[in-house]
Each structure stands twice: as C-alpha cells, then as structure tokens.
C-alpha positions as a LaTeX table, in Angstrom:
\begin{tabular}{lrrr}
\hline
Residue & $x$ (\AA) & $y$ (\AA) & $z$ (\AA) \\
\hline
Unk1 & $-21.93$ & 45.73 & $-14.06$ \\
Unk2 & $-24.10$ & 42.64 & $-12.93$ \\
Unk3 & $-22.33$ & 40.65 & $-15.80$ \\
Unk4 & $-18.87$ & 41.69 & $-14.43$ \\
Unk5 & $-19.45$ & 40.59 & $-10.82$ \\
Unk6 & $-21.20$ & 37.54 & $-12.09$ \\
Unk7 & $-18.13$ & 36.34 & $-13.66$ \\
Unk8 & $-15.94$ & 37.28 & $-11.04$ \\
Unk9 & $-18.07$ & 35.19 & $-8.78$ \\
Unk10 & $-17.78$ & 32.14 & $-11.27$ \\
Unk11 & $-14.16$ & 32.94 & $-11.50$ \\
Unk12 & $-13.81$ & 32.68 & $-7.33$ \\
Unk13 & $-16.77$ & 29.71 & $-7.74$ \\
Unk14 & $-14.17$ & 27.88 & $-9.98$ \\
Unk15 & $-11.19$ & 28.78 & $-7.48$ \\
Unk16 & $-12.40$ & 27.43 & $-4.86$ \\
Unk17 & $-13.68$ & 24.46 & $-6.18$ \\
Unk18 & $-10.15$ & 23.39 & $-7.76$ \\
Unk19 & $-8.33$ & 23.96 & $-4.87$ \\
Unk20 & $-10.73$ & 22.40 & $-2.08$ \\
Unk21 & $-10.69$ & 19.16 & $-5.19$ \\
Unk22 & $-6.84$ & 19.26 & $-4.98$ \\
Unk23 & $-6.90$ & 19.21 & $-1.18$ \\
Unk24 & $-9.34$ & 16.12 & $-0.70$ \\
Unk25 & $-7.27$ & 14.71 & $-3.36$ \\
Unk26 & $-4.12$ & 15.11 & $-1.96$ \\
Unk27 & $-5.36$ & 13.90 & 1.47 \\
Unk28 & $-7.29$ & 11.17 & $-0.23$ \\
Unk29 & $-3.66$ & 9.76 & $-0.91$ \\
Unk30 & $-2.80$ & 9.79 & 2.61 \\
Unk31 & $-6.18$ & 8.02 & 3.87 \\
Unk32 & $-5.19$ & 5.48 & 1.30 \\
Unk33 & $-2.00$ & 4.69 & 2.61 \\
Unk34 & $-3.30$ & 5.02 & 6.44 \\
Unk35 & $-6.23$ & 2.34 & 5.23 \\
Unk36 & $-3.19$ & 0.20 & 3.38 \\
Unk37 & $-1.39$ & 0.04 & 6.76 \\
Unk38 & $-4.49$ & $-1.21$ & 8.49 \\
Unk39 & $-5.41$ & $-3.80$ & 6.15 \\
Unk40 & $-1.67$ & $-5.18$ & 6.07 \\
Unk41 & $-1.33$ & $-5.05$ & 10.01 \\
Unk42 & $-4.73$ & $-6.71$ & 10.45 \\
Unk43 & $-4.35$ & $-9.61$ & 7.56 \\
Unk44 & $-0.94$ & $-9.86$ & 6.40 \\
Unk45 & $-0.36$ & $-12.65$ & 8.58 \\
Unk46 & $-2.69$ & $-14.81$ & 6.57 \\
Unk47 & $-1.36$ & $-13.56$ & 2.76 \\
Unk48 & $-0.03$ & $-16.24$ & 0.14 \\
Unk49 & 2.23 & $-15.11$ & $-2.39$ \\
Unk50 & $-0.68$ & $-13.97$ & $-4.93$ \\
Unk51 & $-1.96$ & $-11.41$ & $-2.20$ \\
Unk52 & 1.71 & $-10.75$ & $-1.59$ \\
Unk53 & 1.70 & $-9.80$ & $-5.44$ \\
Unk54 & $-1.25$ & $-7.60$ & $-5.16$ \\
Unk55 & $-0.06$ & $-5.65$ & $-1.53$ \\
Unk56 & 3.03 & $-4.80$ & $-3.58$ \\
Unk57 & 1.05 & $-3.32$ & $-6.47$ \\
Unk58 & $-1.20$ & $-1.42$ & $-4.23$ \\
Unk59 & 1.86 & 0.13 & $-2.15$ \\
Unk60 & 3.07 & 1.52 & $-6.02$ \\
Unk61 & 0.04 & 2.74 & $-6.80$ \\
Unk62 & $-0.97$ & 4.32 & $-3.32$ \\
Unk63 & 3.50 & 5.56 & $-3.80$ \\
Unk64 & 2.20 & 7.33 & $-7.35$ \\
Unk65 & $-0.96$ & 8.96 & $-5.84$ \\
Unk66 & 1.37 & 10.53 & $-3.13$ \\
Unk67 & 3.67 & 11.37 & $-4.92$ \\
Unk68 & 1.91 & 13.61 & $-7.72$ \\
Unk69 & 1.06 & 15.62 & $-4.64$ \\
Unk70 & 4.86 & 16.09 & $-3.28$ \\
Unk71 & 4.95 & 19.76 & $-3.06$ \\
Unk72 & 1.93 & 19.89 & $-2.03$ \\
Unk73 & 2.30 & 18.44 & 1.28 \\
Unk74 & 2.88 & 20.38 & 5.17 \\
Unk75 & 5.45 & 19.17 & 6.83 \\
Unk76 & 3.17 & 17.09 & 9.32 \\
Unk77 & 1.69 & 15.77 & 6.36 \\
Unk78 & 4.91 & 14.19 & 5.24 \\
Unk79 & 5.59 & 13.32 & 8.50 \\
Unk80 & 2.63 & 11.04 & 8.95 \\
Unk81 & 3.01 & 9.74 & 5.41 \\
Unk82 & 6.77 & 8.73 & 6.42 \\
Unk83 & 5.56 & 6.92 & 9.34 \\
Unk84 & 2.67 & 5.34 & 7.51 \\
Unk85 & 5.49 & 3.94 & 4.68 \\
Unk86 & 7.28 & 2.93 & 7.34 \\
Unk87 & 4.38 & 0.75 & 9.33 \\
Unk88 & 3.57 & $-0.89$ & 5.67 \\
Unk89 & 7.36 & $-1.54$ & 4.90 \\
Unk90 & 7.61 & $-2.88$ & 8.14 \\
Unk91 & 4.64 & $-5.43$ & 7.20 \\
Unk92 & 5.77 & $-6.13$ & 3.97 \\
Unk93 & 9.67 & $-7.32$ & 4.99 \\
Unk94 & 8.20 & $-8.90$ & 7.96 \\
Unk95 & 5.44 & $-10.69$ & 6.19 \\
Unk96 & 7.87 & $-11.80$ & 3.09 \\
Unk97 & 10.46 & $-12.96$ & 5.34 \\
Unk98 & 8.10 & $-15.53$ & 7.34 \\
Unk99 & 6.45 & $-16.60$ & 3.39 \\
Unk100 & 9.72 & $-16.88$ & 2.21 \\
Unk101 & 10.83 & $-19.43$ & 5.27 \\
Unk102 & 7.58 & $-21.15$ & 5.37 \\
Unk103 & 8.28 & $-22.11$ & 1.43 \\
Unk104 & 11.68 & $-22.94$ & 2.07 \\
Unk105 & 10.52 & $-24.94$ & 5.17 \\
Unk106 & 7.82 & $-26.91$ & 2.64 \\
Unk107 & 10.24 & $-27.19$ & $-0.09$ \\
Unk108 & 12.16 & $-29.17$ & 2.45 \\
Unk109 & 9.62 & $-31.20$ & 3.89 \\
Unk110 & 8.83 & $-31.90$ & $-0.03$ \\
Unk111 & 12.46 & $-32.71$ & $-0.61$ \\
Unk112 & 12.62 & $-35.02$ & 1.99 \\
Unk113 & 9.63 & $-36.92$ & 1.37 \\
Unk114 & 10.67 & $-37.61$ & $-2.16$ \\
Unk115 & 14.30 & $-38.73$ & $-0.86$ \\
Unk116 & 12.43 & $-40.79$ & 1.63 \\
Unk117 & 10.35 & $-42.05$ & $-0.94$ \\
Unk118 & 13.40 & $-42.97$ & $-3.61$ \\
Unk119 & 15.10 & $-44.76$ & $-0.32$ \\
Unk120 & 12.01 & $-46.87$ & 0.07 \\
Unk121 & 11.53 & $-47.66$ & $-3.79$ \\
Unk122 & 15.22 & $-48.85$ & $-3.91$ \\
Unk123 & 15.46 & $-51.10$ & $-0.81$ \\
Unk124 & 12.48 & $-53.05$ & $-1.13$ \\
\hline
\end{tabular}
C-alpha cells in the first residue's frame, strides 16, 4: 500500500512539474518578446544595418518560441503578444525606413562628391 501511494505521489510530483515547466515556458516566450520591444524602442534609433540583421533574427526566433506554444495561449495572452508584435513591427519598419534613407542620402552625397571630383579633374 505505501508503494502504491508512493508512486501515485511521483506520478502527481511529475504532473505538476511538466505542466508548471510548460507554463514558465510558454510565458518565458512572451517576456522575451515584451524585453525585444523594449530593447528596440530604447536603441533602435542608433542600429546600423548589422544590428538591423541581428533584430530581425531575434524577432524569428522569439516568432518560433511563441509559436510552439499557440494553443497554449488565453486569449489575453494572445492579445498582449499581438500588441507586443505590433510595437516591434512598428520599430522595425520605422527604423529600416530612416536606415534605408540615410544610405540613400550618403550614397548621394558619395555620388556627388565623385561627380564633383571628375568635374574638377577634367577642367583643370
């Protein structure tokens, strides 16, 4: 009789252990994505194309972790995951779009100089 309840408390032991593990896992995935959100609001501003790169690598990885944990998720939890995407995506477009016209705006400036440059070479 001891041996029986024994095992059934491992058994509930075990239970519980897996499902409080796939709970701080799952929310582990959302504290990910809230910390992403941060980091991009807070330093984006100051990201060359390399941390660019790595943002957009993070955001697929952090989008995997989530996503093995679909079903798993409350309603409110997708909710805040939603607007969490949203916040980073908003970052992203907004920081690409100012890299993208700063390059443009030194490819110019590069462009220029070296027509300047040519001008010079050929009138003197």
């Amino acid at each position: 009789m001891k041996t029986r309840t024994l095992i059934v408390a491992m058994m509930m032991a075990a239970a519980t252990t897996t499902m409080l593990s796939s709970c701080a896992t799952k929310e582990r995935a959302i504290n990910r994505l809230e910390r992403f959100s941060y980091e991009l609001r807070d330093h984006s501003a100051y990201y060359d194309l390399d941390d660019w790169k790595k943002a957009a690598e993070k955001f697929v990885d952090i989008r995997k972790d989530i996503s093995k944990h679909e079903l798993e998720y409350t309603s409110e939890q997708k909710a805040r995951i939603g607007k969490l995407e949203g916040k980073c995506a908003g970052y992203m477009s907004k920081g690409a779009k100012e890299g993208i016209f700063d390059k443009i705006k030194g490819f110019g400036n590069e462009i220029n100089g070296i027509l300047k440059g040519i001008l010079n070479s050929i009138t003197e």
